[in-house]
Coordinates of C-alpha atoms in Angstrom, one line a residue:
M12 CA -70.6 -136.8 165.9
V13 CA -73.4 -139.4 165.7
R14 CA -76.0 -139.1 168.4
A15 CA -76.6 -142.2 170.5
A16 CA -79.9 -143.9 169.9
P17 CA -82.3 -144.2 173.0
A18 CA -81.6 -147.3 175.0
A19 CA -84.9 -148.8 174.2
G20 CA -84.1 -148.7 170.5
N21 CA -80.5 -150.0 170.7
D22 CA -81.5 -153.6 170.0
Y23 CA -83.7 -152.7 167.1
L24 CA -81.0 -150.3 165.7
I25 CA -78.4 -153.1 165.8
E26 CA -80.8 -155.4 164.1
L27 CA -81.5 -152.8 161.3
Q28 CA -77.8 -152.1 160.8
H29 CA -77.0 -155.8 160.6
D30 CA -79.8 -156.3 158.0
A31 CA -78.6 -153.4 156.0
Q32 CA -75.1 -154.7 155.9
R33 CA -76.3 -158.2 155.0
M34 CA -78.4 -156.8 152.2
G35 CA -75.5 -154.6 150.9
L36 CA -77.7 -151.5 151.0
A37 CA -74.7 -149.1 151.3
A38 CA -73.4 -150.3 147.9
R39 CA -76.8 -150.0 146.1
P40 CA -77.0 -147.2 143.5
E41 CA -80.1 -145.9 145.2
W42 CA -78.2 -145.1 148.4
R43 CA -75.3 -143.7 146.5
D44 CA -77.7 -141.4 144.6
L45 CA -79.3 -140.2 147.9
L46 CA -75.8 -139.1 148.9
H47 CA -74.9 -137.8 145.4
D48 CA -71.9 -140.1 145.5
D49 CA -69.4 -139.6 142.7
A50 CA -68.4 -143.3 142.5
G51 CA -68.6 -143.1 138.7
L52 CA -65.4 -140.9 138.7
G53 CA -63.5 -143.5 140.6
D54 CA -64.1 -141.6 143.7
T55 CA -66.5 -142.5 146.6
R56 CA -66.8 -138.9 147.8
S57 CA -70.2 -137.1 147.5
S58 CA -70.3 -134.0 145.4
I59 CA -72.1 -132.4 148.3
I60 CA -69.6 -130.5 150.5
S61 CA -72.0 -129.3 153.3
D62 CA -70.9 -131.1 156.5
W63 CA -74.4 -131.1 158.0
F64 CA -75.7 -133.2 155.1
F65 CA -73.8 -136.2 156.5
V66 CA -74.7 -137.8 159.8
A67 CA -71.4 -139.7 160.2
P68 CA -68.1 -137.7 160.4
T69 CA -66.8 -139.8 157.5
G70 CA -70.1 -139.9 155.7
R71 CA -69.1 -138.0 152.6
H72 CA -66.7 -140.7 151.5
D73 CA -68.0 -143.7 153.5
P74 CA -71.5 -144.8 152.4
Q75 CA -71.6 -147.6 154.9
A76 CA -70.8 -145.4 157.8
E77 CA -73.3 -142.9 156.7
L78 CA -76.0 -145.5 156.4
D79 CA -75.3 -146.9 159.9
A80 CA -75.3 -143.3 161.3
T81 CA -78.5 -142.4 159.5
L82 CA -80.3 -145.4 161.0
A83 CA -79.1 -144.4 164.4
A84 CA -80.2 -140.8 163.9
F85 CA -83.7 -141.9 163.0
F86 CA -84.3 -142.9 166.6
D87 CA -83.4 -139.4 167.9
P88 CA -86.3 -136.8 167.7
S89 CA -84.1 -133.9 168.7
P90 CA -83.4 -131.1 166.2
R91 CA -80.2 -131.1 164.2
A92 CA -78.2 -128.0 163.3
P93 CA -78.4 -126.0 161.1
R94 CA -81.8 -127.1 159.9
G95 CA -83.5 -127.3 163.3
E96 CA -85.3 -130.5 162.5
S97 CA -84.9 -134.2 163.4
A98 CA -83.0 -136.5 161.1
Q99 CA -86.3 -138.2 160.1
C100 CA -87.7 -134.8 159.0
I101 CA -84.6 -133.6 157.2
F102 CA -83.8 -136.9 155.4
G103 CA -87.2 -137.9 154.3
A104 CA -86.1 -139.6 151.1
R105 CA -83.5 -141.7 153.0
Y106 CA -86.1 -142.6 155.6
R107 CA -88.6 -143.7 152.9
W108 CA -86.1 -145.8 150.9
L109 CA -84.6 -147.5 153.9
S110 CA -88.1 -148.2 155.3
Q111 CA -89.0 -149.8 152.0
Q112 CA -85.9 -152.0 152.1
L113 CA -85.8 -152.8 155.8
H114 CA -89.6 -152.7 156.6
F115 CA -89.4 -150.4 159.6
D116 CA -91.5 -151.5 162.6
A117 CA -93.4 -148.4 163.5
R118 CA -93.8 -149.6 167.1
R119 CA -90.0 -149.9 167.6
L120 CA -89.1 -146.9 165.4
P121 CA -92.0 -144.5 165.5
Q122 CA -92.4 -142.1 162.5
Q123 CA -92.1 -138.5 163.7
A124 CA -94.4 -135.7 162.7
C125 CA -92.7 -133.2 160.3
G126 CA -95.0 -130.2 160.1
R127 CA -92.7 -127.9 158.2
R128 CA -91.9 -130.4 155.5
A129 CA -95.5 -131.4 155.1
Q130 CA -96.5 -127.8 154.7
W131 CA -93.8 -127.2 152.1
M132 CA -94.7 -130.3 150.1
A133 CA -98.4 -129.5 150.2
A134 CA -97.6 -126.0 148.8
L135 CA -95.8 -127.6 145.8
A136 CA -97.9 -130.9 145.4
P137 CA -97.2 -131.2 141.6
H138 CA -99.7 -133.0 139.5
A139 CA -97.3 -132.7 136.6
V140 CA -93.5 -132.4 136.2
W141 CA -91.8 -130.9 133.2
V142 CA -88.2 -130.8 132.0
V143 CA -87.4 -127.4 130.7
F144 CA -84.5 -126.8 128.2
P145 CA -83.5 -123.1 127.7
S146 CA -81.6 -122.8 124.4
A147 CA -77.9 -122.1 124.4
Y148 CA -76.7 -118.6 125.3
L149 CA -73.2 -117.8 124.0
N150 CA -72.8 -114.7 126.0
S151 CA -72.7 -116.7 129.3
P152 CA -70.2 -119.5 129.8
A153 CA -72.5 -121.2 132.2
S154 CA -75.2 -121.4 129.6
M155 CA -73.4 -121.7 126.3
F156 CA -74.4 -125.4 126.0
G157 CA -78.0 -124.8 127.1
H158 CA -79.4 -125.6 130.5
T159 CA -82.0 -127.9 132.1
L160 CA -84.4 -127.4 135.0
L161 CA -87.7 -128.7 136.2
R162 CA -91.2 -127.2 136.3
L163 CA -93.6 -128.4 138.9
D164 CA -97.3 -127.8 138.0
G165 CA -99.5 -127.5 141.1
D166 CA -103.3 -127.0 141.4
E167 CA -102.9 -123.3 140.4
T168 CA -101.6 -124.3 137.0
Q169 CA -104.4 -126.6 136.0
A170 CA -106.4 -123.6 134.7
G171 CA -103.8 -123.1 131.9
T172 CA -101.4 -120.7 133.7
P173 CA -98.0 -122.5 133.8
L174 CA -96.2 -119.3 134.7
L175 CA -97.7 -119.8 138.2
A176 CA -95.8 -123.1 138.5
Y177 CA -92.6 -123.6 140.5
A178 CA -89.1 -124.1 139.0
V179 CA -86.4 -126.4 140.4
N180 CA -83.1 -125.1 139.3
Y181 CA -79.5 -126.0 140.0
A182 CA -76.7 -123.5 139.4
A183 CA -73.4 -122.1 140.6
A184 CA -73.9 -119.7 143.5
T185 CA -72.1 -116.7 142.1
T186 CA -72.7 -113.1 140.9
E187 CA -69.6 -113.2 138.6
H188 CA -70.2 -111.4 135.3
N189 CA -66.8 -111.8 133.8
G190 CA -67.1 -114.8 131.4
L191 CA -63.4 -115.7 131.5
V192 CA -63.2 -115.7 135.3
F193 CA -66.4 -117.8 135.5
A194 CA -65.1 -120.3 132.9
V195 CA -61.8 -120.8 134.8
R196 CA -63.3 -121.1 138.2
G197 CA -66.1 -123.3 136.8
L198 CA -63.7 -125.7 135.2
T199 CA -61.6 -126.0 138.4
G200 CA -64.4 -126.4 140.9
G201 CA -64.1 -122.9 142.2
Y202 CA -67.8 -122.4 142.7
R203 CA -70.4 -124.0 144.9
G204 CA -73.7 -125.2 143.4
Q205 CA -77.1 -125.2 145.0
F206 CA -80.7 -126.4 144.2
S207 CA -83.4 -123.7 144.5
V208 CA -87.2 -123.8 144.2
L209 CA -88.6 -120.5 142.9
P210 CA -91.6 -119.2 140.9
Y211 CA -91.4 -120.4 137.3
Y212 CA -92.2 -117.0 135.9
E213 CA -88.9 -115.7 137.3
K214 CA -86.9 -118.2 135.2
V215 CA -89.1 -117.4 132.2
K216 CA -88.3 -113.7 132.7
E217 CA -84.6 -114.4 133.0
Y218 CA -84.3 -116.7 130.0
A219 CA -87.0 -115.8 127.6
R220 CA -87.1 -112.1 128.2
L221 CA -83.7 -110.9 129.6
E222 CA -81.5 -113.4 127.7
S223 CA -83.7 -113.9 124.6
R224 CA -83.5 -117.7 125.0
D225 CA -86.3 -119.9 123.7
L226 CA -87.6 -122.6 126.1
W227 CA -88.5 -126.2 125.3
E228 CA -90.8 -127.7 127.9
Y229 CA -91.1 -131.5 127.9
P230 CA -93.7 -133.3 130.1
L231 CA -92.0 -136.0 132.3
A232 CA -93.8 -139.2 133.1
L233 CA -93.6 -139.7 136.9
S234 CA -96.0 -141.6 139.1
D235 CA -97.4 -140.1 142.2
D236 CA -94.9 -142.1 144.3
E237 CA -92.1 -140.9 142.2
K238 CA -93.2 -137.2 142.5
H239 CA -93.4 -137.7 146.3
M240 CA -89.9 -139.1 146.4
L241 CA -88.7 -136.2 144.2
L242 CA -90.1 -133.7 146.7
L243 CA -88.7 -135.6 149.7
H244 CA -85.2 -135.4 148.2
L245 CA -85.5 -131.8 147.3
W246 CA -86.3 -131.1 150.9
E247 CA -83.2 -133.0 151.9
L248 CA -81.1 -130.8 149.6
R249 CA -82.4 -127.4 150.9
G250 CA -79.3 -125.4 151.7
A251 CA -76.9 -128.2 150.7
E252 CA -73.8 -127.0 148.8
F253 CA -72.2 -128.9 146.0
R254 CA -68.8 -128.6 144.3
Y255 CA -69.7 -127.2 140.9
Y256 CA -67.8 -128.2 137.8
F257 CA -68.7 -126.6 134.5
F258 CA -68.2 -129.7 132.3
T259 CA -69.0 -132.6 134.7
R260 CA -70.9 -131.9 137.9
N261 CA -73.2 -129.2 136.5
C262 CA -76.9 -128.4 136.3
S263 CA -77.7 -131.3 134.0
Y264 CA -75.8 -133.9 135.8
E265 CA -77.2 -133.0 139.3
L266 CA -80.7 -132.7 137.9
L267 CA -80.4 -136.3 136.5
T268 CA -79.2 -137.6 139.8
L269 CA -82.2 -135.8 141.5
L270 CA -84.5 -137.5 139.1
R271 CA -82.8 -140.9 139.5
V272 CA -83.6 -140.7 143.2
A273 CA -87.3 -140.5 142.2
R274 CA -87.0 -143.1 139.4
P275 CA -84.1 -145.6 140.1
Q276 CA -84.7 -147.2 136.7
L277 CA -83.1 -144.1 135.1
Q278 CA -79.5 -145.3 134.4
W279 CA -76.7 -144.0 132.2
G280 CA -73.6 -146.1 133.2
H281 CA -70.4 -144.1 132.9
R282 CA -71.7 -141.8 130.1
Y283 CA -71.4 -138.7 132.2
D284 CA -68.2 -139.5 134.2
W285 CA -66.2 -136.7 132.5
R286 CA -68.7 -134.6 130.6
A287 CA -72.4 -133.7 131.0
I288 CA -73.9 -131.6 128.3
P289 CA -77.6 -130.6 128.6
T290 CA -78.7 -132.0 125.2
D291 CA -77.1 -135.3 126.1
T292 CA -78.8 -135.6 129.5
L293 CA -82.1 -134.6 127.8
R294 CA -81.6 -137.6 125.5
T295 CA -81.1 -139.9 128.5
L296 CA -84.6 -138.7 129.7
S297 CA -86.2 -139.0 126.3
P298 CA -87.9 -142.4 126.9
F299 CA -89.9 -140.7 129.7
L300 CA -90.6 -137.4 127.9
G301 CA -93.7 -136.4 126.0
A302 CA -94.1 -134.1 123.1
P303 CA -92.5 -130.7 123.8
H304 CA -94.2 -127.3 124.1
F305 CA -92.2 -124.4 122.6
R306 CA -92.1 -121.1 124.6
P307 CA -90.5 -118.5 122.3
S308 CA -88.4 -115.7 123.7
L309 CA -89.5 -112.1 123.4
A310 CA -86.9 -111.6 120.7
T311 CA -88.2 -114.6 118.7
Q312 CA -91.8 -113.3 119.0
L313 CA -90.7 -109.9 117.8
V314 CA -89.1 -111.4 114.7
D315 CA -92.2 -113.4 114.0
Q316 CA -94.5 -110.4 114.6
A317 CA -92.4 -108.3 112.1
A318 CA -92.8 -111.1 109.5
Q319 CA -96.6 -110.7 109.9
L320 CA -96.5 -107.0 109.1
D321 CA -95.9 -105.3 105.8
A322 CA -92.9 -103.0 105.3
N323 CA -94.9 -99.8 106.1
E324 CA -96.3 -101.2 109.3
R325 CA -92.8 -102.3 110.4
H326 CA -91.4 -98.9 109.7
V327 CA -94.1 -97.1 111.6
A328 CA -93.8 -99.6 114.6
L329 CA -90.1 -98.9 114.8
A330 CA -90.7 -95.1 114.7
L331 CA -93.4 -95.4 117.5
A332 CA -91.0 -97.5 119.7
D333 CA -88.2 -95.0 119.1
G334 CA -90.4 -92.0 119.9
R335 CA -90.0 -90.6 116.4
R336 CA -93.7 -90.8 115.8
A337 CA -96.7 -90.4 118.2
A338 CA -99.7 -92.7 118.6
D339 CA -101.8 -90.2 116.6
D340 CA -99.4 -90.1 113.7
P341 CA -101.2 -89.8 110.3
A342 CA -99.2 -92.8 109.0
L343 CA -100.7 -94.9 111.7
M344 CA -104.2 -93.4 111.4
A345 CA -104.3 -94.2 107.7
M346 CA -104.0 -97.9 108.3
P347 CA -107.1 -100.2 108.7
R348 CA -108.1 -100.7 112.3
D349 CA -106.7 -104.2 112.6
A350 CA -103.4 -103.1 111.1
Q351 CA -103.2 -100.2 113.6
A352 CA -103.8 -102.7 116.5
R353 CA -101.0 -105.0 115.3
T354 CA -98.6 -102.1 114.7
L355 CA -99.2 -100.6 118.1
T356 CA -98.8 -104.0 119.8
H357 CA -95.5 -104.6 118.0
A358 CA -94.3 -101.1 118.8
N359 CA -95.0 -101.6 122.5
D360 CA -93.3 -105.0 122.5
L361 CA -90.2 -103.4 120.9
L362 CA -90.2 -100.7 123.5
Y363 CA -90.4 -103.3 126.3
Y364 CA -87.6 -105.3 124.7
G365 CA -85.4 -102.2 124.6
F366 CA -86.1 -101.5 128.3
L367 CA -85.2 -105.1 129.2
S368 CA -82.0 -105.0 127.2
G369 CA -80.9 -101.7 128.8
E370 CA -81.2 -99.7 125.6
R371 CA -84.0 -97.5 127.0
S372 CA -84.4 -96.2 130.5
R373 CA -87.6 -96.7 132.5
E374 CA -88.1 -92.9 132.6
A375 CA -88.1 -92.8 128.8
A376 CA -89.9 -96.0 128.1
L377 CA -92.8 -95.9 130.6
P378 CA -94.7 -92.8 129.3
R379 CA -94.3 -93.9 125.7
S380 CA -95.6 -97.4 126.6
Q381 CA -98.6 -96.0 128.3
Q382 CA -99.4 -93.8 125.3
L383 CA -99.2 -96.9 123.0
L384 CA -101.3 -99.0 125.2
R385 CA -104.0 -96.4 125.5
A386 CA -104.1 -96.0 121.7
R387 CA -104.3 -99.8 121.4
A388 CA -107.1 -100.1 123.9
A389 CA -109.1 -97.4 122.1
L390 CA -109.3 -99.4 119.0
A391 CA -111.5 -102.0 120.6
T392 CA -110.5 -104.9 118.3
D393 CA -109.3 -108.4 119.0
A394 CA -106.9 -108.3 116.1
G395 CA -103.5 -109.7 117.0
F396 CA -100.7 -111.9 115.8
A397 CA -100.8 -115.6 115.0
P398 CA -98.8 -117.6 117.6
T399 CA -95.1 -118.0 117.0
P400 CA -94.6 -121.4 115.4
P401 CA -91.9 -123.7 116.9
P402 CA -88.8 -124.6 114.9
T403 CA -89.0 -127.7 112.8
D404 CA -86.6 -129.6 115.1
D405 CA -86.4 -129.5 118.9
P406 CA -83.1 -130.2 120.8
L407 CA -83.8 -134.0 120.8
Q408 CA -83.5 -134.0 117.0
A409 CA -80.0 -132.5 117.1
H410 CA -76.9 -134.4 116.2
D411 CA -75.0 -136.0 119.2
T412 CA -72.4 -133.8 120.8
Q413 CA -69.2 -135.8 120.3
R414 CA -67.6 -136.2 116.9
L415 CA -65.2 -138.6 115.3
A416 CA -63.7 -137.6 111.9
L417 CA -61.9 -140.0 109.6
G418 CA -60.5 -138.6 106.4
A419 CA -57.7 -137.9 103.9
A420 CA -55.8 -134.8 103.0
F421 CA -54.1 -134.1 99.6
G422 CA -52.2 -131.0 98.4
S423 CA -49.0 -129.5 97.2
D424 CA -47.1 -130.8 100.1
T425 CA -49.6 -133.3 101.7
R426 CA -50.6 -136.9 101.3
A427 CA -52.0 -138.0 104.6
L428 CA -54.7 -139.8 106.4
S429 CA -56.3 -138.0 109.4
L430 CA -58.2 -138.9 112.5
G431 CA -59.9 -136.3 114.6
W432 CA -62.0 -136.2 117.8
R433 CA -64.1 -133.4 119.2
P434 CA -65.8 -134.0 122.6
A435 CA -68.0 -131.0 122.2
Y436 CA -70.1 -129.6 120.6
H437 CA -71.1 -128.0 117.3
D438 CA -69.6 -125.9 114.5
L439 CA -71.0 -123.8 111.7
L440 CA -70.8 -126.6 109.2
D441 CA -72.5 -129.2 111.4
A442 CA -76.2 -129.7 110.7
P443 CA -78.0 -126.8 112.4
A444 CA -81.2 -128.8 113.3
G445 CA -81.8 -128.5 117.1
Y446 CA -79.0 -125.9 117.5
G447 CA -79.1 -122.2 117.3
P448 CA -78.2 -120.9 113.8
G449 CA -74.9 -119.1 113.6
Q450 CA -73.5 -120.5 116.8
Q451 CA -70.2 -122.5 117.1
I452 CA -68.9 -124.0 120.3
S453 CA -66.0 -126.3 119.6
F454 CA -63.9 -127.7 122.5
L455 CA -60.8 -129.8 122.4
D456 CA -61.1 -130.4 118.6
I457 CA -57.9 -132.4 118.1
A458 CA -56.6 -134.3 115.1
A459 CA -53.5 -136.3 114.0
R460 CA -52.3 -136.9 110.5
L461 CA -50.4 -139.9 109.2
D462 CA -48.1 -138.7 106.4
L463 CA -48.2 -141.3 103.6
R464 CA -44.9 -140.1 102.2
D465 CA -42.7 -140.8 105.2
G466 CA -45.0 -142.8 107.5
H467 CA -44.7 -140.2 110.3
L468 CA -47.6 -139.2 112.6
H469 CA -48.0 -135.4 113.0
P470 CA -50.3 -133.4 115.2
A471 CA -52.6 -131.2 113.2
T472 CA -54.1 -127.9 114.5
E473 CA -55.5 -128.5 117.9
N474 CA -58.5 -126.1 118.6
L475 CA -58.8 -126.1 122.4
I476 CA -61.6 -123.5 122.3
D477 CA -63.2 -122.1 119.1
I478 CA -66.4 -120.1 119.7
V479 CA -68.1 -118.1 117.1
S480 CA -71.3 -116.1 117.3
V481 CA -72.7 -115.0 113.9
S482 CA -75.7 -112.8 114.7
P483 CA -77.1 -111.0 111.7
R484 CA -78.1 -107.3 112.3
T485 CA -81.7 -106.4 111.3
P486 CA -83.9 -103.3 111.7
L487 CA -85.1 -104.8 115.0
F488 CA -81.8 -106.0 116.5
R489 CA -78.2 -104.9 116.1
P490 CA -76.1 -107.5 117.9
I491 CA -72.3 -107.7 117.7
S492 CA -70.9 -110.9 116.3
W493 CA -67.7 -112.2 117.8
R494 CA -65.2 -115.0 117.8
V495 CA -62.5 -116.3 120.1
R496 CA -60.1 -119.2 119.4
L497 CA -57.4 -120.8 121.6
A498 CA -55.3 -123.4 119.7
G499 CA -52.0 -125.1 119.2
E500 CA -50.4 -125.1 115.8
P501 CA -46.9 -125.2 114.2
S502 CA -45.0 -122.1 113.4
R503 CA -44.7 -122.8 109.7
L504 CA -46.8 -124.5 107.1
D505 CA -44.0 -127.0 106.6
G506 CA -43.7 -127.8 110.3
G507 CA -41.7 -126.0 112.9
A508 CA -42.2 -125.7 116.6
F509 CA -45.6 -126.3 118.0
G510 CA -46.9 -123.3 119.9
G511 CA -50.0 -121.6 121.3
V512 CA -52.4 -119.2 119.6
L513 CA -55.1 -116.9 120.9
E514 CA -57.1 -114.9 118.4
G515 CA -60.5 -113.4 118.0
G516 CA -62.4 -110.1 117.9
P517 CA -65.7 -108.4 117.3
G518 CA -67.6 -108.3 114.0
L519 CA -70.8 -107.6 112.1
S520 CA -73.1 -110.0 110.3
F521 CA -75.9 -109.4 107.8
G522 CA -78.4 -111.6 106.0
R523 CA -80.8 -114.4 106.8
F524 CA -80.0 -118.0 107.8
D525 CA -82.6 -119.4 105.5
A526 CA -80.8 -117.7 102.6
L527 CA -77.3 -116.3 102.9
V528 CA -75.4 -114.7 105.8
G529 CA -72.3 -112.7 105.5
Y530 CA -70.0 -111.7 108.3
A531 CA -66.8 -109.8 109.0
F532 CA -64.5 -109.9 112.0
L533 CA -61.6 -107.6 113.0
Q534 CA -59.3 -110.0 114.7
T535 CA -56.2 -109.7 116.8
R536 CA -53.8 -112.6 117.4
A537 CA -51.2 -113.5 119.9
D538 CA -48.6 -116.3 119.3
V539 CA -46.3 -118.0 121.7
N540 CA -43.8 -120.1 119.9
A541 CA -40.1 -120.9 120.2
D542 CA -39.5 -120.2 116.5
L543 CA -40.5 -116.6 116.8
P544 CA -37.7 -114.0 117.3
R545 CA -38.8 -113.1 120.8
G546 CA -40.7 -116.3 121.6
W547 CA -44.0 -114.5 121.0
G548 CA -45.7 -112.3 118.4
L549 CA -48.8 -110.2 117.7
G550 CA -50.9 -109.6 114.7
A551 CA -54.1 -108.1 113.5
G552 CA -56.4 -108.2 110.4
P553 CA -59.8 -108.9 109.0
L554 CA -61.7 -112.2 108.5
I555 CA -64.7 -112.2 106.2
G556 CA -67.0 -115.1 105.3
V557 CA -70.4 -116.3 104.2
L558 CA -72.7 -119.1 105.4
A559 CA -75.4 -120.7 103.3
N560 CA -77.8 -123.7 103.4
P561 CA -78.6 -124.2 99.7
L562 CA -80.6 -127.4 100.4
A563 CA -81.8 -129.3 103.4
G564 CA -78.8 -131.1 104.9
W565 CA -76.2 -129.1 102.9
Q566 CA -74.2 -126.5 104.7
V567 CA -71.7 -124.3 102.9
Q568 CA -69.1 -121.9 104.3
A569 CA -66.4 -119.7 102.6
E570 CA -63.9 -117.5 104.5
A571 CA -60.9 -115.3 103.7
E572 CA -58.5 -114.1 106.3
R573 CA -55.6 -111.7 106.3
L574 CA -53.3 -111.2 109.3
Q575 CA -50.5 -108.7 109.4
A576 CA -47.8 -109.2 112.0
I577 CA -46.9 -106.4 114.3
G578 CA -43.3 -105.5 114.7
D579 CA -40.6 -108.2 114.0
A580 CA -42.9 -111.1 114.7
G581 CA -43.0 -112.2 111.0
G582 CA -44.8 -111.3 107.8
S583 CA -48.4 -111.5 106.8
R584 CA -50.7 -114.5 106.7
T585 CA -53.3 -115.2 104.1
M586 CA -56.0 -117.9 104.3
L587 CA -58.8 -118.8 101.9
R588 CA -61.1 -121.6 102.8
F589 CA -64.2 -123.2 101.2
G590 CA -66.0 -125.9 103.2
Q591 CA -69.2 -127.9 102.8
Q592 CA -71.0 -130.7 104.6
W593 CA -73.7 -133.1 103.5
S594 CA -75.7 -134.7 106.2
L595 CA -76.3 -138.4 105.4
S596 CA -78.3 -138.9 108.6
R597 CA -78.7 -137.2 112.0
D598 CA -75.3 -138.5 113.2
L599 CA -73.4 -139.1 110.0
A600 CA -72.1 -136.6 107.5
L601 CA -69.6 -136.1 104.7
R602 CA -67.4 -133.0 104.8
S603 CA -65.0 -131.5 102.3
E604 CA -62.7 -128.5 102.5
L605 CA -60.4 -126.7 100.1
R606 CA -57.9 -124.4 101.9
Y607 CA -55.1 -122.1 100.6
E608 CA -52.6 -120.6 103.1
R609 CA -49.6 -118.4 102.6
W610 CA -47.3 -117.5 105.5
G611 CA -43.8 -118.0 106.9
G612 CA -42.3 -117.7 103.4
S613 CA -44.3 -120.6 101.9
D614 CA -47.8 -121.4 100.6
R615 CA -49.9 -124.5 100.5
L616 CA -53.1 -125.7 98.8
R617 CA -54.8 -128.6 100.5
A618 CA -58.0 -130.5 100.1
D619 CA -59.6 -132.5 102.9
L620 CA -62.4 -135.1 102.7
S621 CA -63.7 -136.7 105.8
V622 CA -66.6 -138.7 107.3
Q623 CA -68.0 -137.2 110.4
H624 CA -69.7 -139.5 113.0
Y625 CA -71.5 -138.0 115.9
F626 CA -72.1 -140.0 119.1

């Protein structure tokens, strides 16, 4: 219920409400952004679902009613539940913007003292704002496309200690660890999202240490007034709950809306009405971003450290970290002093990484770490490692995330033109610049073929989800590679009923992405199709492949797959595939593929050539 304004302010309130309606303020994008209105989706409802955030009973879906009620509430100094502050003190950004538009008369609408808010803003008081992009993390559905957050640098960070800054983060409020459950609930709005302000070092620990994600930090050009408006709106959003959607109203979209409150010139039209991917939103901000700073994860630092050691030093460091050698081991003592220092440092960092990843207990790791640190300190040398260099390309240099493919297919039973569309995101043949190597995240990759022999249009394989993680094993790290694919495809090579397929499994990978990587998966497959004897079938078998980048802009992939049906679900399937892609520019490429398949009593050899346009 809207509180009535004091009698002395009624006339002025009516005047303000009339002026606001005459000026059409409720329809202005600045007001809609303050309410986090989802008008871009054809809906006038706010994405915020907390009732207290709206002064009018219908404020969530009626911007005019909310504006009128907000003006009325500004005349009332009494605290509002649940925040325990007056409307002026809660909704500082609304007050500031409406005052700028309507030129509030301080004698008729006195500005109230807001001590708690002033203290909070003084504690943050950023002299610089950074946009932070943690790289994609395939083991978490919430972060498989990357993430964006803000870093607020206050006075304590001017001495070169950015870890003492504050982070502004938006995320789903959940402790769910099951990736499938999170994906389903995230896609259907089953979670609530919230903004939080917390020490930046906590996010660095979470991303760069626990999840082995590199961070890209971009300085954001904001004036002092824009920074002030940013903090006022953050204060408004304290405790506000949003409806969280994995693809649309996610971290990147809500962060953009937060920044647009501070800088209304930031516009993106209808670009993010149905999908908001962090790298895309980062590009929207790119005109206001400076040169990035690269903050490598602990895993990236360990790989770089190992490259700066010789083979013997790496071997000794691993043995020290594993406890197979002591800090006074003759093999270590025989090294020059500087080499000893680097080996001990690397060993301790390996030990710490093992503790963070859960491979080593605190009880086992702590005494060993103390021994290594004492030995390192006794050397009294400044010898260390050169800083980890950043990758050649940052996320802003990556290809765009949507793809349109126009091509032709020819083979033993095929003469066709094809048109394909993929709204997200990246596959193993796409140019890897700006993306993590060995990572594939393909969503809704659909295509249709026009058969040149009969003029009929046929659906091709529709990959709803195709995620691949190729992570080579090394002496330092032994990750498990994996793949999962959900698709629709016909029951036979020559057609048949269209059905659903779910396949995937774990695997191992070896090699280096700057040379050659080989991988092998042990897959299981489930089919649901009307042409199968029981309407469904199961199968299992290996998939092996190699990835190579012979030249800059040239990606090559070869795969062989063998699937054996279980029971009476059919015979075996064999697939051999060779694909390559040439990048003509960042967002244009030429792709070719030669594929041989044998299953369902027939075989087929087909060649595809297509132009890939990213946008």
